[in-house]
Coordinates of C-alpha atoms and ligand atoms in Angstrom, one line a residue:
X310 CA -206.1 -0.3 189.7
X311 CA -208.2 1.6 192.8
X312 CA -205.9 3.3 194.8
X313 CA -206.8 2.5 198.6
X314 CA -206.5 4.2 201.9
X315 CA -203.5 1.7 202.4
X316 CA -202.4 2.2 198.7
X317 CA -202.1 6.6 199.6
X318 CA -201.1 5.8 203.1
X319 CA -197.9 3.7 201.7
X320 CA -197.6 6.5 198.9
X321 CA -196.9 9.2 201.6
X322 CA -194.8 6.2 203.2
X323 CA -192.9 5.9 200.0
X324 CA -192.4 10.2 199.3
X325 CA -191.7 10.0 202.6
X326 CA -188.4 7.5 202.3
X327 CA -187.4 8.5 199.2
X328 CA -187.0 12.8 201.0
X329 CA -185.1 10.9 204.0
X330 CA -183.2 9.3 201.5
X331 CA -183.0 11.5 198.5
X332 CA -182.9 15.4 200.0
X333 CA -180.0 15.3 201.5
X334 CA -177.5 16.3 198.6
X335 CA -179.2 17.2 195.2
X336 CA -176.8 14.5 193.8
X337 CA -178.8 12.1 195.0
X338 CA -181.3 12.5 193.0
X339 CA -182.7 9.7 191.3
X340 CA -182.0 9.0 187.1
X341 CA -185.2 6.1 186.9
X342 CA -187.8 5.9 189.4
X343 CA -191.0 4.0 189.1
X344 CA -194.1 3.4 191.3
X345 CA -196.6 0.3 190.1
X346 CA -199.6 -1.6 192.1
X347 CA -198.5 -5.4 192.0
X348 CA -198.6 -7.8 195.2
X349 CA -201.3 -6.4 196.3
X350 CA -199.1 -3.6 197.6
X351 CA -197.4 0.0 196.6
X352 CA -193.8 -0.9 194.9
X353 CA -191.3 1.8 194.1
X354 CA -188.0 1.9 192.9
X355 CA -185.1 4.3 192.4
X356 CA -182.2 3.6 190.0
X357 CA -179.2 5.9 190.8
X358 CA -175.6 6.5 189.2
X359 CA -175.7 5.2 185.7
X360 CA -178.5 4.7 183.3
X361 CA -179.7 1.7 181.6
X362 CA -182.4 2.2 179.6
X363 CA -183.9 -1.6 180.1
X364 CA -182.7 -2.3 183.5
X365 CA -186.2 -1.0 184.9
X366 CA -188.3 -3.0 182.4
X367 CA -186.7 -5.9 183.7
X368 CA -186.8 -5.8 186.6
X369 CA -190.9 -5.1 186.6
X370 CA -191.5 -7.8 183.9
X371 CA -189.8 -10.2 186.7
X372 CA -191.6 -8.6 189.4
X373 CA -195.4 -9.7 187.7
X374 CA -193.8 -13.1 186.6
X375 CA -193.0 -13.7 190.4
X376 CA -196.6 -12.4 191.1
X377 CA -198.1 -14.5 188.3
X378 CA -196.2 -17.6 189.6
X379 CA -197.1 -17.7 193.5
X380 CA -200.3 -15.4 194.1
X381 CA -203.0 -17.8 195.7
X382 CA -205.4 -15.3 194.3
X383 CA -204.1 -15.8 191.0
X384 CA -206.1 -19.3 189.6
X385 CA -203.4 -20.0 187.1
X386 CA -200.4 -19.6 189.1
X387 CA -198.4 -23.0 190.6
X388 CA -199.8 -22.1 193.9
X389 CA -203.3 -22.0 193.3
X390 CA -202.4 -25.6 191.0
X391 CA -201.2 -26.8 193.9
X392 CA -204.2 -25.6 196.2
X393 CA -206.3 -27.0 193.9
X394 CA -205.2 -30.6 193.9
X395 CA -204.1 -30.6 197.5
X396 CA -204.9 -34.5 199.3
X397 CA -204.5 -35.3 195.3
X398 CA -202.2 -34.9 192.6
X399 CA -198.5 -33.9 192.9
X400 CA -198.2 -30.5 190.2
X401 CA -194.9 -29.5 188.0
X402 CA -194.1 -26.2 189.6
X403 CA -191.5 -23.4 188.2
X404 CA -187.9 -23.7 189.8
X405 CA -188.4 -20.8 191.5
X406 CA -192.0 -21.0 192.7
X407 CA -190.0 -24.3 194.1
X408 CA -186.6 -22.9 195.5
X409 CA -189.4 -20.1 197.7
X410 CA -191.3 -22.9 198.6
X411 CA -188.4 -25.0 199.6
X412 CA -186.9 -21.4 201.7
X413 CA -190.4 -21.4 203.2
X414 CA -189.9 -24.6 205.2
X415 CA -186.9 -23.8 206.0
X416 CA -188.2 -20.5 208.0
X417 CA -190.8 -22.7 209.3
X418 CA -188.8 -25.0 210.9
X419 CA -186.7 -21.8 212.1
X420 CA -189.3 -20.0 213.5
X421 CA -191.0 -23.3 215.5
X422 CA -193.7 -22.7 212.8
X423 CA -194.8 -19.4 213.7
X424 CA -194.1 -18.4 210.1
X425 CA -196.0 -21.1 208.2
X426 CA -196.8 -20.9 204.2
X427 CA -200.4 -23.7 205.0
X428 CA -202.0 -20.2 206.5
X429 CA -203.8 -20.0 203.5
X430 CA -207.2 -21.3 204.7
X431 CA -207.3 -19.4 208.0
X432 CA -206.1 -16.2 206.1
X433 CA -209.3 -16.8 203.8
X434 CA -211.3 -17.1 206.4
X435 CA -210.3 -13.5 208.6
X436 CA -210.5 -12.5 205.0
X437 CA -208.4 -8.7 206.9
X438 CA -208.9 -5.7 203.9
X439 CA -207.1 -3.3 203.3
X440 CA -209.5 -0.6 203.9
X441 CA -211.5 -2.3 206.0
X442 CA -212.4 -0.3 209.6
X443 CA -215.0 -1.9 211.6
X444 CA -216.6 -5.3 211.1
X445 CA -219.8 -6.3 213.7
X446 CA -218.7 -10.2 213.4
X447 CA -215.8 -11.9 213.5
X448 CA -215.0 -15.8 212.5
X449 CA -216.8 -18.3 215.4
X450 CA -214.6 -20.0 217.7
X451 CA -215.3 -23.8 215.8
X452 CA -214.6 -22.3 212.4
X453 CA -211.1 -21.3 213.5
X454 CA -210.1 -24.2 215.9
X455 CA -210.9 -26.9 213.2
X456 CA -208.4 -25.2 210.7
X457 CA -206.3 -23.5 213.7
X458 CA -205.5 -27.6 213.8
X459 CA -204.8 -28.2 210.2
X460 CA -201.9 -25.4 210.0
X461 CA -199.1 -27.4 209.4
X462 CA -196.2 -27.3 206.9
X463 CA -195.4 -30.4 207.1
X464 CA -197.7 -31.4 204.9
X465 CA -195.9 -29.9 201.7
X466 CA -194.6 -32.4 199.5
X467 CA -191.4 -31.2 197.7
X468 CA -190.6 -33.6 195.2
X469 CA -188.3 -34.6 192.5
X470 CA -188.5 -32.9 188.6
X471 CA -190.1 -29.5 191.1
X472 CA -193.2 -31.4 191.7
X473 CA -194.8 -30.3 194.5
X474 CA -197.9 -32.1 196.1
X475 CA -199.8 -31.5 199.5
X476 CA -200.3 -34.1 201.2
X477 CA -203.9 -32.8 203.0
X478 CA -206.9 -30.7 201.5
X479 CA -207.0 -29.4 204.9
X480 CA -205.0 -27.3 204.3
X481 CA -203.5 -24.4 201.4
X482 CA -200.4 -22.5 200.3
X483 CA -200.3 -18.3 201.2
X484 CA -196.8 -17.3 200.3
X485 CA -198.3 -13.7 201.4
X486 CA -195.8 -13.6 204.2
X487 CA -192.5 -14.0 201.6
X488 CA -192.7 -12.9 198.6
X489 CA -192.2 -9.7 199.0
X490 CA -189.1 -10.3 199.8
X491 CA -188.4 -13.2 197.8
X492 CA -189.6 -10.3 194.6
X493 CA -186.8 -7.5 196.2
X494 CA -183.9 -10.0 196.0
X495 CA -184.6 -11.1 192.6
X496 CA -184.8 -6.9 191.7
X497 CA -181.8 -6.5 193.2
X498 CA -180.2 -9.3 191.8
X499 CA -181.2 -7.6 188.4
X500 CA -180.0 -4.4 189.0
X501 CA -176.5 -5.4 190.5
X502 CA -176.0 -7.6 186.6
X503 CA -177.3 -4.6 185.3
X504 CA -173.6 -2.9 186.8
X505 CA -175.9 -0.2 189.1
X506 CA -174.5 0.4 192.0
X507 CA -176.6 2.3 194.2
X508 CA -180.7 2.1 194.1
X509 CA -183.6 1.6 196.1
X510 CA -186.4 -1.1 195.8
X511 CA -189.5 -0.7 198.0
X512 CA -192.2 -3.4 197.8
X513 CA -194.4 -2.2 200.3
X514 CA -192.1 -1.2 202.8
X515 CA -189.8 -4.6 202.3
X516 CA -186.7 -2.6 201.3
X517 CA -183.9 -3.9 199.1
X518 CA -180.8 -0.8 199.5
X519 CA -178.7 -1.4 196.6
X520 CA -175.1 -0.5 197.6
X521 CA -174.9 3.1 199.0
X522 CA -176.0 6.6 198.0
X523 CA -174.3 8.1 195.7
X524 CA -172.3 10.7 197.6
X525 CA -170.7 7.6 199.3
X526 CA -172.4 8.1 202.4
X527 CA -175.3 5.6 204.3
X528 CA -178.8 5.2 203.4
X529 CA -181.2 6.5 206.0
X530 CA -184.5 4.6 206.6
X531 CA -187.4 6.1 207.9
X532 CA -188.6 3.0 210.7
X533 CA -192.1 4.3 210.8
X534 CA -194.5 5.1 213.9
X535 CA -197.0 2.2 214.3
X536 CA -199.0 4.5 216.4
X537 CA -199.0 7.0 213.5
X538 CA -201.8 7.5 210.8
X539 CA -199.8 9.4 208.9
X540 CA -196.9 7.0 207.9
X541 CA -194.8 9.4 210.2
X542 CA -191.2 8.0 211.3
X543 CA -189.9 7.2 214.8
X544 CA -186.2 6.7 213.7
X545 CA -184.0 6.6 211.4
X546 CA -181.7 3.8 210.1
X547 CA -178.1 4.1 208.3
X548 CA -177.2 1.5 206.4
X549 CA -175.8 0.2 203.0
X550 CA -175.8 -2.6 200.8
X551 CA -179.4 -4.4 202.9
X552 CA -182.1 -5.4 203.3
X553 CA -184.9 -3.8 205.9
X554 CA -188.7 -5.3 206.2
X555 CA -191.3 -4.2 208.6
X556 CA -194.1 -6.0 209.6
X557 CA -197.1 -4.6 211.6
X558 CA -200.3 -4.4 213.0
X559 CA -201.2 -0.7 211.0
X560 CA -201.2 -2.3 207.7
X561 CA -204.2 -3.8 207.1
X562 CA -206.6 -4.3 210.2
X563 CA -209.9 -3.8 211.4
X564 CA -211.6 -3.4 214.6
X565 CA -214.8 -4.7 216.2
X566 CA -215.5 -3.4 220.2
X567 CA -212.4 -1.7 219.9
X568 CA -209.9 -4.4 219.2
X569 CA -208.2 -4.5 216.5
X570 CA -207.7 -7.6 214.4
X571 CA -204.7 -6.9 212.0
X572 CA -203.7 -9.7 209.2
X573 CA -200.8 -11.7 210.3
X574 CA -202.2 -15.0 212.2
X575 CA -200.8 -16.7 214.8
X576 CA -200.8 -20.2 213.6
X577 CA -201.1 -21.6 216.8
X578 CA -204.1 -19.5 217.8
X579 CA -205.8 -19.5 214.5
X580 CA -206.7 -15.8 215.7
X581 CA -204.4 -11.8 214.8
X582 CA -201.1 -12.9 216.7
X583 CA -201.7 -11.4 220.1
X584 CA -197.5 -10.2 220.7
X585 CA -197.2 -7.0 222.7
X586 CA -195.4 -6.0 219.8
X587 CA -196.7 -3.2 217.2
X588 CA -193.8 -3.5 215.0
X589 CA -190.6 -5.7 213.9
X590 CA -188.7 -4.1 210.8
X591 CA -185.7 -7.1 209.9
X592 CA -182.8 -5.5 209.1
X593 CA -180.4 -8.3 206.7
X594 CA -178.3 -9.6 203.8
X595 CA -181.7 -11.0 201.8
X596 CA -185.4 -9.5 201.9
X597 CA -186.7 -13.4 201.4
X598 CA -185.1 -14.1 205.0
X599 CA -186.3 -10.6 206.4
X600 CA -189.6 -10.9 205.0
X601 CA -191.0 -14.2 206.8
X602 CA -188.7 -13.5 210.1
X603 CA -190.6 -10.0 210.3
X604 CA -194.3 -12.2 210.3
X605 CA -193.0 -14.8 212.7
X606 CA -190.9 -12.2 215.2
X607 CA -193.9 -10.1 215.2
X608 CA -196.3 -13.4 216.0
X609 CA -193.5 -14.3 219.0
X610 CA -192.6 -11.2 220.5
X611 CA -189.4 -9.8 221.4
X612 CA -187.9 -12.4 223.9
X613 CA -188.3 -15.6 221.8
X614 CA -187.2 -13.9 218.9
X615 CA -184.5 -12.5 220.1
X616 CA -183.7 -16.8 221.3
X617 CA -184.2 -17.7 217.8
X618 CA -182.1 -14.8 216.5
X619 CA -178.8 -15.5 218.7
X620 CA -178.7 -19.1 217.2
X621 CA -179.3 -18.2 213.8
X622 CA -175.9 -18.9 211.6
X623 CA -176.8 -15.7 209.0
X624 CA -176.4 -11.9 210.1
X625 CA -179.7 -10.8 211.2
X626 CA -180.8 -7.8 213.3
X627 CA -184.1 -6.6 214.7
X628 CA -186.2 -3.2 215.3
X629 CA -188.8 -4.5 218.1
X630 CA -191.7 -2.1 219.0
X631 CA -193.9 -3.1 221.2
X632 CA -197.3 -1.3 221.9
X633 CA -195.9 0.5 224.5
X634 CA -193.6 1.9 222.3
X635 CA -190.9 0.3 223.9
X636 CA -187.7 -0.1 221.5
X637 CA -185.9 -2.9 221.6
X638 CA -182.6 -3.4 219.3
X639 CA -180.2 -5.8 218.6
X640 CA -176.6 -5.3 218.8
X641 CA -175.3 -5.0 215.4
X642 CA -177.8 -2.1 215.0
X643 CA -177.4 -0.8 217.7
X644 CA -175.3 2.3 216.5
X645 CA -177.2 3.2 213.2
X646 CA -180.4 3.6 214.8
X647 CA -181.7 6.9 216.1
X648 CA -185.4 7.2 218.2
X649 CA -186.4 10.6 216.7
X650 CA -189.5 10.5 218.5
X651 CA -189.7 11.4 222.5
X652 CA -192.8 8.8 222.7
X653 CA -190.8 6.1 222.7
X654 CA -187.9 4.5 224.8
X655 CA -185.0 2.6 224.1
X656 CA -184.9 -0.4 226.1
X657 CA -181.5 -1.9 227.4
X658 CA -182.3 -5.1 227.7
X659 CA -178.5 -6.7 228.3
Ligands
LIG962 P1 -196.2 -9.5 206.1 O1 -197.2 -8.2 205.4 O2 -195.4 -9.9 205.9 O3 -196.6 -9.6 207.8 O4 -197.0 -10.9 205.7 C1 -198.4 -11.1 206.2 C2 -199.3 -12.0 205.3 O5 -198.6 -13.1 205.1 C3 -200.6 -12.3 205.1 O6 -201.2 -11.2 204.2 C4 -200.7 -13.2 204.7 O7 -201.1 -13.6 203.6 C5 -199.8 -14.4 205.5 N1 -199.9 -14.9 206.6 C6 -200.5 -14.2 207.7 N2 -199.8 -14.9 208.5 C7 -199.0 -15.5 208.4 C8 -197.9 -16.6 209.0 N3 -198.6 -16.2 210.2 N4 -196.9 -17.6 208.2 C9 -196.8 -17.5 207.2 N5 -197.8 -16.2 206.8 C10 -198.7 -15.2 207.2
LIG963 MG1 -193.5 -11.0 205.8

């Protein structure tokens, strides 16, 4: 596969992350490490401590299985089959695809529809590529409006026997905003089951940090400076046993007349989200919810996202970075995050 500019950037982030997490102590070197391109991004898995020769293989074959079932661009995937028969017949899918769709619907409800897994047609219309710099035209208002008004996760029918049907062919499933998170959780579960207590799973910035560093200290994660082209970090987060997922406007975008059009689409407008945020990082137990919340909160902006977090029964913490380099932290993460770049300012919002 051709290495894209984003691929190189992600690789730099991965290397940087490894250095931050790994350079503190020589004992902290992973016993096994593997980098690969899947789910349209660079993945890297580091296993520490006791080596189990099959673990890495098992993890990657599971990740490929997930991609083959849930990618909308793989024609034989469950998701493609459901999309193909939209408005017609139900499709029997694999239990894991069913489980991810169920979770996606719940997360759509919890985020007031900001995260919506039926956004596929709008995502295809914008077709934001990885290393596209400039574009002369954008989709017409009419096209956007006609698709926007139809995005609706309530059109997904989950039927008994793992059968799924879309009630209308106006909508198309796209699990791109959640599937890396699911993959990171699945990878974690395989690693833990194999008795490995210390590992880092990184699926293109969706991190699942297993246990703690072998020396017993927390993992130290660099949070990317969203304005930096080189993947430098603006702060350090110290965590154990946790998922850390980031969505940002620097990941995939093009520019037209000086305006940036990125890959996170606001279902209420049909356009790339226009909140004042540059990135959102979610710290939670599971990456699947972190992934969906990062996408949704990027769209909703700080104020509305904080209201949602306040009402959640699960423990979800967040780092919001605005386009003006202001940083908002939720209470539970305040002692674990340090800003290391003086261009960024912590806002005392309480
Ligand atoms: P992420 O990189 O996790 O923020 O997810 C972005 C990806 O999720 C995009 O490339 C689309 O495939 C998909 N997506 C974009 N906007 C939305 C949305 N509002 N709800 C759900 N998925 C979305
Ligand atoms: Mg996401």
